[in-house]
PDB file of C-alpha atoms in Angstrom:
ATOM      1  CA  MET A 219       0.000   0.000   0.000  1.00 68.00           C
ATOM      2  CA  PRO A 220       1.276   3.529  -0.743  1.00 79.00           C
ATOM      3  CA  GLN A 221       0.856   4.673   2.852  1.00 84.00           C
ATOM      4  CA  ASP A 222       2.933   1.750   4.111  1.00 84.00           C
ATOM      5  CA  ALA A 223       5.770   2.594   1.719  1.00 85.00           C
ATOM      6  CA  ILE A 224       5.646   6.250   2.755  1.00 89.00           C
ATOM      7  CA  GLY A 225       5.553   5.409   6.444  1.00 89.00           C
ATOM      8  CA  HIS A 226       8.430   2.950   6.326  1.00 89.00           C
ATOM      9  CA  ASN A 227      10.632   4.449   3.636  1.00 93.00           C
ATOM     10  CA  VAL A 228      10.127   8.166   4.241  1.00 96.00           C
ATOM     11  CA  SER A 229       9.304   8.630   7.928  1.00 96.00           C
ATOM     12  CA  GLY A 230      11.281   5.559   8.981  1.00 96.00           C
ATOM     13  CA  THR A 231      14.326   6.531   6.923  1.00 97.00           C
ATOM     14  CA  GLN A 232      14.279  10.060   8.337  1.00 97.00           C
ATOM     15  CA  THR A 233      14.191   8.675  11.881  1.00 97.00           C
ATOM     16  CA  VAL A 234      17.268   6.540  11.215  1.00 98.00           C
ATOM     17  CA  LEU A 235      19.128   9.359   9.459  1.00 98.00           C
ATOM     18  CA  SER A 236      18.451  11.801  12.294  1.00 98.00           C
ATOM     19  CA  ALA A 237      19.825   9.302  14.810  1.00 98.00           C
ATOM     20  CA  ALA A 238      22.843   8.643  12.600  1.00 98.00           C
ATOM     21  CA  ALA A 239      23.615  12.343  12.227  1.00 98.00           C
ATOM     22  CA  ALA A 240      23.500  12.783  16.010  1.00 97.00           C
ATOM     23  CA  SER A 241      25.789   9.812  16.689  1.00 97.00           C
ATOM     24  CA  ARG A 242      29.342  10.360  17.852  1.00 94.00           C
ATOM     25  CA  ARG A 243      30.410   6.772  17.188  1.00 95.00           C
ATOM     26  CA  LEU A 244      28.927   5.940  13.785  1.00 97.00           C
ATOM     27  CA  LYS A 245      31.575   5.588  11.092  1.00 96.00           C
ATOM     28  CA  ARG A 246      29.373   4.845   8.085  1.00 98.00           C
ATOM     29  CA  LEU A 247      25.741   4.206   7.201  1.00 98.00           C
ATOM     30  CA  VAL A 248      24.586   2.168   4.198  1.00 98.00           C
ATOM     31  CA  PHE A 249      21.241   3.112   2.717  1.00 98.00           C
ATOM     32  CA  VAL A 250      19.671   0.152   0.906  1.00 98.00           C
ATOM     33  CA  SER A 251      17.916   1.445  -2.199  1.00 98.00           C
ATOM     34  CA  SER A 252      16.357  -0.286  -5.184  1.00 96.00           C
ATOM     35  CA  ALA A 253      16.944  -0.528  -8.922  1.00 93.00           C
ATOM     36  CA  SER A 254      13.337   0.621  -9.294  1.00 91.00           C
ATOM     37  CA  VAL A 255      14.481   4.231  -8.819  1.00 93.00           C
ATOM     38  CA  CYS A 256      15.743   4.121 -12.426  1.00 88.00           C
ATOM     39  CA  GLY A 257      12.400   3.061 -13.875  1.00 82.00           C
ATOM     40  CA  TYR A 258      13.570  -0.531 -14.336  1.00 61.00           C
ATOM     41  CA  GLY A 259      12.057  -1.409 -17.649  1.00 59.00           C
ATOM     42  CA  ASN A 260      10.267   1.522 -19.217  1.00 54.00           C
ATOM     43  CA  PRO A 261       9.950   0.641 -22.921  1.00 52.00           C
ATOM     44  CA  ASP A 262      11.988   3.740 -23.787  1.00 55.00           C
ATOM     45  CA  ASP A 263      14.937   2.134 -22.005  1.00 51.00           C
ATOM     46  CA  TRP A 264      15.048  -0.802 -24.424  1.00 44.00           C
ATOM     47  CA  ALA A 265      17.658   0.042 -27.035  1.00 44.00           C
ATOM     48  CA  GLY A 266      17.928  -1.304 -30.546  1.00 43.00           C
ATOM     49  CA  PRO A 267      21.252  -2.931 -31.449  1.00 40.00           C
ATOM     50  CA  GLU A 268      22.290   0.225 -33.279  1.00 41.00           C
ATOM     51  CA  ASP A 269      21.751   2.367 -30.169  1.00 42.00           C
ATOM     52  CA  GLU A 270      24.316   0.843 -27.834  1.00 44.00           C
ATOM     53  CA  HIS A 271      27.723  -0.761 -28.105  1.00 45.00           C
ATOM     54  CA  ARG A 272      27.388  -4.311 -26.846  1.00 46.00           C
ATOM     55  CA  SER A 273      29.360  -7.494 -27.278  1.00 49.00           C
ATOM     56  CA  VAL A 274      28.368 -10.142 -29.838  1.00 42.00           C
ATOM     57  CA  ARG A 275      27.230 -12.356 -26.980  1.00 46.00           C
ATOM     58  CA  GLU A 276      24.921  -9.636 -25.707  1.00 51.00           C
ATOM     59  CA  LEU A 277      23.594  -8.987 -29.195  1.00 43.00           C
ATOM     60  CA  LEU A 278      22.722 -12.665 -29.566  1.00 44.00           C
ATOM     61  CA  GLY A 279      20.935 -12.485 -26.219  1.00 50.00           C
ATOM     62  CA  SER A 280      18.675  -9.640 -27.288  1.00 47.00           C
ATOM     63  CA  VAL A 281      14.947 -10.011 -26.790  1.00 47.00           C
ATOM     64  CA  TYR A 282      12.642  -9.356 -29.780  1.00 49.00           C
ATOM     65  CA  GLY A 283      15.559  -7.667 -31.551  1.00 53.00           C
ATOM     66  CA  ARG A 284      15.956  -5.097 -28.760  1.00 60.00           C
ATOM     67  CA  LEU A 285      18.460  -5.071 -25.932  1.00 70.00           C
ATOM     68  CA  PRO A 286      17.467  -4.998 -22.274  1.00 78.00           C
ATOM     69  CA  PRO A 287      18.955  -1.873 -20.714  1.00 84.00           C
ATOM     70  CA  GLN A 288      21.901  -1.869 -18.366  1.00 88.00           C
ATOM     71  CA  PHE A 289      21.189   0.505 -15.529  1.00 91.00           C
ATOM     72  CA  GLY A 290      24.361   2.295 -14.542  1.00 93.00           C
ATOM     73  CA  GLU A 291      24.516   4.411 -11.428  1.00 95.00           C
ATOM     74  CA  GLU A 292      24.836   7.545 -13.548  1.00 91.00           C
ATOM     75  CA  ARG A 293      21.387   7.091 -15.108  1.00 86.00           C
ATOM     76  CA  GLN A 294      18.828   9.754 -14.318  1.00 86.00           C
ATOM     77  CA  VAL A 295      16.537   8.689 -11.504  1.00 89.00           C
ATOM     78  CA  ARG A 296      13.015   8.033 -12.840  1.00 88.00           C
ATOM     79  CA  PRO A 297      10.805   6.324 -10.252  1.00 89.00           C
ATOM     80  CA  LEU A 298       7.535   4.950 -11.642  1.00 83.00           C
ATOM     81  CA  SER A 299       5.854   3.817  -8.420  1.00 87.00           C
ATOM     82  CA  VAL A 300       5.286   5.078  -4.892  1.00 93.00           C
ATOM     83  CA  TYR A 301       7.772   2.527  -3.578  1.00 92.00           C
ATOM     84  CA  ALA A 302      10.433   3.605  -6.066  1.00 92.00           C
ATOM     85  CA  ASN A 303       9.788   7.247  -5.264  1.00 95.00           C
ATOM     86  CA  THR A 304      10.312   6.625  -1.550  1.00 96.00           C
ATOM     87  CA  LYS A 305      13.626   4.941  -2.317  1.00 97.00           C
ATOM     88  CA  ALA A 306      14.686   7.875  -4.489  1.00 96.00           C
ATOM     89  CA  PHE A 307      13.801  10.143  -1.567  1.00 97.00           C
ATOM     90  CA  GLY A 308      15.979   8.029   0.721  1.00 98.00           C
ATOM     91  CA  GLU A 309      18.989   8.320  -1.567  1.00 98.00           C
ATOM     92  CA  VAL A 310      18.794  12.116  -1.696  1.00 97.00           C
ATOM     93  CA  GLN A 311      17.890  12.500   1.962  1.00 98.00           C
ATOM     94  CA  THR A 312      20.840  10.365   3.062  1.00 98.00           C
ATOM     95  CA  ASP A 313      23.191  12.842   1.452  1.00 98.00           C
ATOM     96  CA  LEU A 314      21.277  15.907   2.671  1.00 98.00           C
ATOM     97  CA  VAL A 315      21.344  14.755   6.296  1.00 98.00           C
ATOM     98  CA  LEU A 316      24.679  12.965   6.647  1.00 98.00           C
ATOM     99  CA  ARG A 317      27.016  15.075   4.511  1.00 97.00           C
ATOM    100  CA  PRO A 318      26.665  18.225   6.680  1.00 97.00           C
ATOM    101  CA  ALA A 319      27.087  16.050   9.780  1.00 97.00           C
ATOM    102  CA  GLY A 320      30.364  14.677   8.445  1.00 96.00           C
ATOM    103  CA  ILE A 321      29.098  11.080   8.534  1.00 97.00           C
ATOM    104  CA  SER A 322      30.293   8.702   5.838  1.00 98.00           C
ATOM    105  CA  TYR A 323      27.594   6.880   3.882  1.00 98.00           C
ATOM    106  CA  SER A 324      27.090   4.563   0.927  1.00 98.00           C
ATOM    107  CA  VAL A 325      23.994   3.811  -1.137  1.00 98.00           C
ATOM    108  CA  VAL A 326      23.448   0.362  -2.630  1.00 98.00           C
ATOM    109  CA  ARG A 327      20.849  -0.170  -5.353  1.00 98.00           C
ATOM    110  CA  CYS A 328      19.713  -3.772  -5.130  1.00 97.00           C
ATOM    111  CA  PHE A 329      18.289  -5.515  -8.161  1.00 96.00           C
ATOM    112  CA  SER A 330      15.879  -8.498  -7.971  1.00 95.00           C
ATOM    113  CA  VAL A 331      16.611 -10.134  -4.636  1.00 96.00           C
ATOM    114  CA  TYR A 332      15.685 -13.788  -4.122  1.00 97.00           C
ATOM    115  CA  GLY A 333      16.604 -16.720  -1.913  1.00 97.00           C
ATOM    116  CA  GLN A 334      15.714 -18.403   1.341  1.00 96.00           C
ATOM    117  CA  PRO A 335      13.942 -17.596   3.650  1.00 94.00           C
ATOM    118  CA  GLN A 336      11.861 -15.478   1.256  1.00 93.00           C
ATOM    119  CA  VAL A 337       8.212 -16.590   1.310  1.00 91.00           C
ATOM    120  CA  ILE A 338       5.226 -15.462  -0.717  1.00 90.00           C
ATOM    121  CA  LYS A 339       2.529 -13.079   0.497  1.00 83.00           C
ATOM    122  CA  PRO A 340      -1.109 -12.820  -0.629  1.00 77.00           C
ATOM    123  CA  GLY A 341      -1.617 -10.064  -3.168  1.00 67.00           C
ATOM    124  CA  SER A 342       2.093  -9.603  -3.863  1.00 68.00           C
ATOM    125  CA  GLN A 343       3.361 -10.071  -7.410  1.00 65.00           C
ATOM    126  CA  SER A 344       7.062  -9.681  -6.621  1.00 74.00           C
ATOM    127  CA  TRP A 345       9.555 -12.402  -5.671  1.00 90.00           C
ATOM    128  CA  VAL A 346       9.023 -14.513  -8.763  1.00 95.00           C
ATOM    129  CA  VAL A 347      11.443 -17.279  -7.714  1.00 97.00           C
ATOM    130  CA  ALA A 348       9.541 -17.789  -4.454  1.00 96.00           C
ATOM    131  CA  TRP A 349       6.168 -17.642  -6.218  1.00 95.00           C
ATOM    132  CA  PHE A 350       7.107 -20.121  -8.928  1.00 96.00           C
ATOM    133  CA  ALA A 351       8.687 -22.539  -6.456  1.00 97.00           C
ATOM    134  CA  ALA A 352       5.709 -22.367  -4.086  1.00 95.00           C
ATOM    135  CA  ARG A 353       3.187 -22.879  -6.877  1.00 94.00           C
ATOM    136  CA  ALA A 354       5.158 -25.786  -8.330  1.00 96.00           C
ATOM    137  CA  ALA A 355       5.493 -27.394  -4.892  1.00 95.00           C
ATOM    138  CA  ALA A 356       1.716 -27.080  -4.423  1.00 92.00           C
ATOM    139  CA  GLY A 357       0.994 -28.620  -7.829  1.00 92.00           C
ATOM    140  CA  LEU A 358      -0.172 -25.339  -9.360  1.00 93.00           C
ATOM    141  CA  PRO A 359       0.764 -24.190 -12.877  1.00 94.00           C
ATOM    142  CA  LEU A 360       3.272 -21.400 -13.406  1.00 96.00           C
ATOM    143  CA  HIS A 361       1.794 -18.335 -15.098  1.00 93.00           C
ATOM    144  CA  LEU A 362       3.954 -16.491 -17.620  1.00 94.00           C
ATOM    145  CA  ASN A 363       2.563 -13.003 -18.124  1.00 90.00           C
ATOM    146  CA  GLY A 364       3.063 -12.001 -21.738  1.00 88.00           C
ATOM    147  CA  GLY A 365       4.979 -15.197 -22.391  1.00 91.00           C
ATOM    148  CA  GLY A 366       7.610 -14.523 -19.738  1.00 93.00           C
ATOM    149  CA  HIS A 367       9.906 -12.446 -21.939  1.00 88.00           C
ATOM    150  CA  GLN A 368      10.438  -9.766 -19.282  1.00 89.00           C
ATOM    151  CA  VAL A 369      13.937  -9.785 -17.845  1.00 92.00           C
ATOM    152  CA  ARG A 370      15.308  -9.268 -14.358  1.00 94.00           C
ATOM    153  CA  ASP A 371      18.761  -9.201 -12.806  1.00 96.00           C
ATOM    154  CA  PHE A 372      18.348 -11.836 -10.099  1.00 97.00           C
ATOM    155  CA  VAL A 373      20.726 -11.471  -7.140  1.00 98.00           C
ATOM    156  CA  HIS A 374      20.821 -14.096  -4.415  1.00 98.00           C
ATOM    157  CA  VAL A 375      20.298 -12.755  -0.891  1.00 98.00           C
ATOM    158  CA  ASP A 376      23.719 -14.075   0.169  1.00 98.00           C
ATOM    159  CA  ASP A 377      25.330 -11.880  -2.475  1.00 98.00           C
ATOM    160  CA  ILE A 378      23.165  -8.926  -1.436  1.00 98.00           C
ATOM    161  CA  ALA A 379      24.456  -9.331   2.121  1.00 98.00           C
ATOM    162  CA  GLU A 380      28.073  -9.582   0.967  1.00 98.00           C
ATOM    163  CA  GLY A 381      27.813  -6.537  -1.283  1.00 98.00           C
ATOM    164  CA  THR A 382      26.156  -4.470   1.440  1.00 98.00           C
ATOM    165  CA  LEU A 383      28.879  -5.362   3.945  1.00 98.00           C
ATOM    166  CA  ARG A 384      31.539  -4.362   1.443  1.00 98.00           C
ATOM    167  CA  ALA A 385      29.785  -1.039   0.889  1.00 98.00           C
ATOM    168  CA  LEU A 386      29.960  -0.567   4.648  1.00 98.00           C
ATOM    169  CA  THR A 387      33.694  -1.263   4.925  1.00 98.00           C
ATOM    170  CA  GLU A 388      35.426  -0.425   1.649  1.00 98.00           C
ATOM    171  CA  PRO A 389      37.101   3.014   1.825  1.00 98.00           C
ATOM    172  CA  ALA A 390      36.339   3.681  -1.860  1.00 98.00           C
ATOM    173  CA  ALA A 391      32.580   3.331  -1.204  1.00 98.00           C
ATOM    174  CA  ASP A 392      32.444   6.555   0.832  1.00 98.00           C
ATOM    175  CA  ARG A 393      29.560   8.711  -0.467  1.00 98.00           C
ATOM    176  CA  LYS A 394      29.142   6.463  -3.501  1.00 98.00           C
ATOM    177  CA  THR A 395      25.983   4.969  -5.007  1.00 98.00           C
ATOM    178  CA  VAL A 396      26.685   1.431  -6.185  1.00 98.00           C
ATOM    179  CA  ASN A 397      24.558  -1.198  -7.905  1.00 98.00           C
ATOM    180  CA  ILE A 398      24.320  -4.674  -6.406  1.00 98.00           C
ATOM    181  CA  GLY A 399      23.565  -6.877  -9.382  1.00 98.00           C
ATOM    182  CA  THR A 400      25.030  -9.580 -11.594  1.00 97.00           C
ATOM    183  CA  GLY A 401      24.855  -7.727 -14.904  1.00 96.00           C
ATOM    184  CA  ARG A 402      23.110 -10.781 -16.351  1.00 95.00           C
ATOM    185  CA  PRO A 403      19.572 -10.356 -17.716  1.00 94.00           C
ATOM    186  CA  THR A 404      17.430 -13.447 -17.091  1.00 96.00           C
ATOM    187  CA  THR A 405      13.951 -13.887 -18.523  1.00 95.00           C
ATOM    188  CA  ILE A 406      11.008 -14.857 -16.350  1.00 95.00           C
ATOM    189  CA  ARG A 407      10.521 -17.840 -18.682  1.00 96.00           C
ATOM    190  CA  THR A 408      14.023 -19.032 -17.822  1.00 97.00           C
ATOM    191  CA  VAL A 409      13.149 -18.935 -14.118  1.00 98.00           C
ATOM    192  CA  ALA A 410       9.981 -20.952 -14.814  1.00 98.00           C
ATOM    193  CA  ASP A 411      12.033 -23.545 -16.700  1.00 97.00           C
ATOM    194  CA  LEU A 412      14.586 -23.772 -13.882  1.00 98.00           C
ATOM    195  CA  VAL A 413      11.909 -24.175 -11.199  1.00 98.00           C
ATOM    196  CA  SER A 414       9.828 -26.680 -13.155  1.00 97.00           C
ATOM    197  CA  GLY A 415      12.961 -28.773 -13.657  1.00 97.00           C
ATOM    198  CA  HIS A 416      12.912 -29.458  -9.909  1.00 98.00           C
ATOM    199  CA  PHE A 417       9.195 -30.358  -9.935  1.00 97.00           C
ATOM    200  CA  PRO A 418       8.525 -32.808 -12.790  1.00 95.00           C
ATOM    201  CA  GLY A 419       5.070 -32.465 -14.303  1.00 95.00           C
ATOM    202  CA  THR A 420       4.715 -28.760 -13.545  1.00 97.00           C
ATOM    203  CA  ARG A 421       2.585 -27.016 -16.160  1.00 95.00           C
ATOM    204  CA  VAL A 422       3.598 -23.634 -17.584  1.00 95.00           C
ATOM    205  CA  VAL A 423       0.730 -21.466 -18.847  1.00 94.00           C
ATOM    206  CA  GLU A 424       1.049 -18.255 -20.852  1.00 92.00           C
ATOM    207  CA  THR A 425      -1.204 -15.458 -19.623  1.00 89.00           C
ATOM    208  CA  PRO A 426      -1.846 -11.876 -20.835  1.00 86.00           C
ATOM    209  CA  MET A 427       0.628  -9.174 -19.885  1.00 79.00           C
ATOM    210  CA  PRO A 428      -0.865  -7.071 -17.053  1.00 73.00           C
ATOM    211  CA  PRO A 429      -0.646  -3.272 -17.305  1.00 70.00           C
ATOM    212  CA  GLY A 430       2.505  -1.835 -15.799  1.00 64.00           C
ATOM    213  CA  ASP A 431       4.537  -5.053 -15.760  1.00 69.00           C
ATOM    214  CA  PRO A 432       8.063  -3.727 -16.436  1.00 71.00           C
ATOM    215  CA  LEU A 433      10.128  -5.184 -19.246  1.00 80.00           C
ATOM    216  CA  GLY A 434      13.107  -4.999 -16.929  1.00 86.00           C
ATOM    217  CA  GLY A 435      16.849  -4.782 -17.364  1.00 89.00           C
ATOM    218  CA  CYS A 436      20.082  -5.563 -15.604  1.00 93.00           C
ATOM    219  CA  ALA A 437      22.704  -3.817 -13.520  1.00 95.00           C
ATOM    220  CA  GLY A 438      25.681  -2.032 -14.885  1.00 95.00           C
ATOM    221  CA  THR A 439      28.424  -3.557 -12.740  1.00 97.00           C
ATOM    222  CA  ALA A 440      31.620  -1.688 -13.675  1.00 97.00           C
ATOM    223  CA  LEU A 441      31.442   0.750 -10.749  1.00 98.00           C
ATOM    224  CA  MET A 442      30.493  -2.015  -8.320  1.00 98.00           C
ATOM    225  CA  GLN A 443      33.561  -4.037  -9.294  1.00 98.00           C
ATOM    226  CA  GLU A 444      35.801  -0.965  -9.101  1.00 98.00           C
ATOM    227  CA  VAL A 445      34.546   0.371  -5.764  1.00 98.00           C
ATOM    228  CA  LEU A 446      33.803  -2.875  -3.939  1.00 98.00           C
ATOM    229  CA  GLY A 447      36.434  -5.054  -5.625  1.00 97.00           C
ATOM    230  CA  TRP A 448      33.831  -7.768  -5.881  1.00 98.00           C
ATOM    231  CA  GLN A 449      31.017  -9.270  -7.924  1.00 97.00           C
ATOM    232  CA  PRO A 450      28.153 -11.651  -7.032  1.00 98.00           C
ATOM    233  CA  ALA A 451      29.130 -15.310  -7.063  1.00 97.00           C
ATOM    234  CA  ILE A 452      25.828 -17.238  -7.067  1.00 98.00           C
ATOM    235  CA  THR A 453      24.311 -17.937 -10.489  1.00 98.00           C
ATOM    236  CA  ILE A 454      20.556 -18.022 -11.001  1.00 98.00           C
ATOM    237  CA  GLU A 455      20.806 -21.769 -11.695  1.00 98.00           C
ATOM    238  CA  ASP A 456      22.546 -22.472  -8.383  1.00 98.00           C
ATOM    239  CA  GLY A 457      20.396 -19.972  -6.503  1.00 98.00           C
ATOM    240  CA  VAL A 458      17.121 -21.506  -7.664  1.00 98.00           C
ATOM    241  CA  ALA A 459      18.401 -24.970  -6.747  1.00 98.00           C
ATOM    242  CA  LYS A 460      19.335 -23.729  -3.245  1.00 98.00           C
ATOM    243  CA  TYR A 461      15.925 -22.148  -2.786  1.00 98.00           C
ATOM    244  CA  VAL A 462      14.053 -25.265  -3.908  1.00 98.00           C
ATOM    245  CA  ARG A 463      16.102 -27.452  -1.531  1.00 98.00           C
ATOM    246  CA  TRP A 464      15.248 -25.103   1.325  1.00 97.00           C
ATOM    247  CA  LEU A 465      11.562 -25.015   0.387  1.00 96.00           C
ATOM    248  CA  LYS A 466      11.324 -28.806   0.232  1.00 96.00           C
ATOM    249  CA  SER A 467      12.941 -29.088   3.665  1.00 96.00           C
ATOM    250  CA  THR A 468      10.766 -26.350   5.218  1.00 94.00           C
ATOM    251  CA  PRO A 469       7.085 -27.343   4.919  1.00 89.00           C
ATOM    252  CA  ALA A 470       5.973 -24.343   6.985  1.00 90.00           C
ATOM    253  CA  ALA A 471       7.186 -22.041   4.205  1.00 91.00           C
ATOM    254  CA  LEU A 472       4.204 -23.105   2.062  1.00 89.00           C
ATOM    255  CA  PRO A 473       1.179 -21.098   3.245  1.00 86.00           C
ATOM    256  CA  GLY A 474      -2.079 -22.928   3.847  1.00 82.00           C
ATOM    257  CA  TRP A 475      -4.053 -20.629   1.547  1.00 82.00           C
ATOM    258  CA  LEU A 476      -2.186 -22.091  -1.462  1.00 80.00           C
ATOM    259  CA  ALA A 477      -4.180 -25.303  -1.007  1.00 68.00           C
ATOM    260  CA  GLY A 478      -7.353 -23.288  -1.524  1.00 70.00           C
ATOM    261  CA  TRP A 479      -5.947 -21.948  -4.783  1.00 65.00           C
ATOM    262  CA  LEU A 480      -5.192 -25.504  -5.885  1.00 62.00           C
ATOM    263  CA  ARG A 481      -8.791 -26.589  -5.246  1.00 61.00           C
ATOM    264  CA  GLN A 482     -10.106 -23.484  -7.008  1.00 68.00           C
ATOM    265  CA  GLU A 483      -7.978 -23.950 -10.102  1.00 63.00           C
ATOM    266  CA  ALA A 484      -8.777 -27.664 -10.212  1.00 55.00           C
ATOM    267  CA  GLY A 485     -12.476 -26.757 -10.171  1.00 57.00           C
ATOM    268  CA  GLN A 486     -11.995 -24.314 -13.048  1.00 60.00           C
ATOM    269  CA  ARG A 487     -10.371 -27.058 -15.151  1.00 56.00           C
ATOM    270  CA  ALA A 488     -13.090 -29.585 -14.361  1.00 51.00           C
TER     271      ALA A 488
END
């Protein structure tokens, strides 16, 4: 809900920043932002092959003849949702509050985070790895909106934690905004294929593209590698396998209301 995002990410962020600015012991604060501040998939961001210099490998990986954008930290901020706007606020406010106080800070822009113990929530459409794995485990089909050609830069939570800690400790990260991403665009269809491979018999169903579903993109990682001296280590293939193993060993992670969905969808097919 918009009010929740404003309460947590505006009022809550200001409370933390005020305490940080008043601290005499704090050496650095890391503000955790989101790739959504850049728009993350507006159709205008999708370049034709003639518009950007990319490697042959990247050209061959283009979708529908157009290339998914790489979001570098220098891109103009263009939030397209309340949540994204609150994160953009947090980035600017961190500088406005901490710079005059002489407190070091870093901003990390996280791309599509996934991994255990992430669990699905009713009404939420994010966390596609968790949703696909939960639906497959419950015997439900996987829905591919618009055929699943949207792309995301999936970053395992272990890598998110490592990158954030490096932003906290690396001297070069002082007052820098740094992406935390793999630089690898992965389609939603690829995630469905990976998940269904762990649950034989899972059906994959193409559904219409809902309004506002972003086409997506991936992180520009040059600055991250330069400033943090690091890059994520967990591939989407290994990360999905880790998540599925955790889900299978943690029955409580599957919410009871999924069983109701299974009965409902079975009735619709009957």
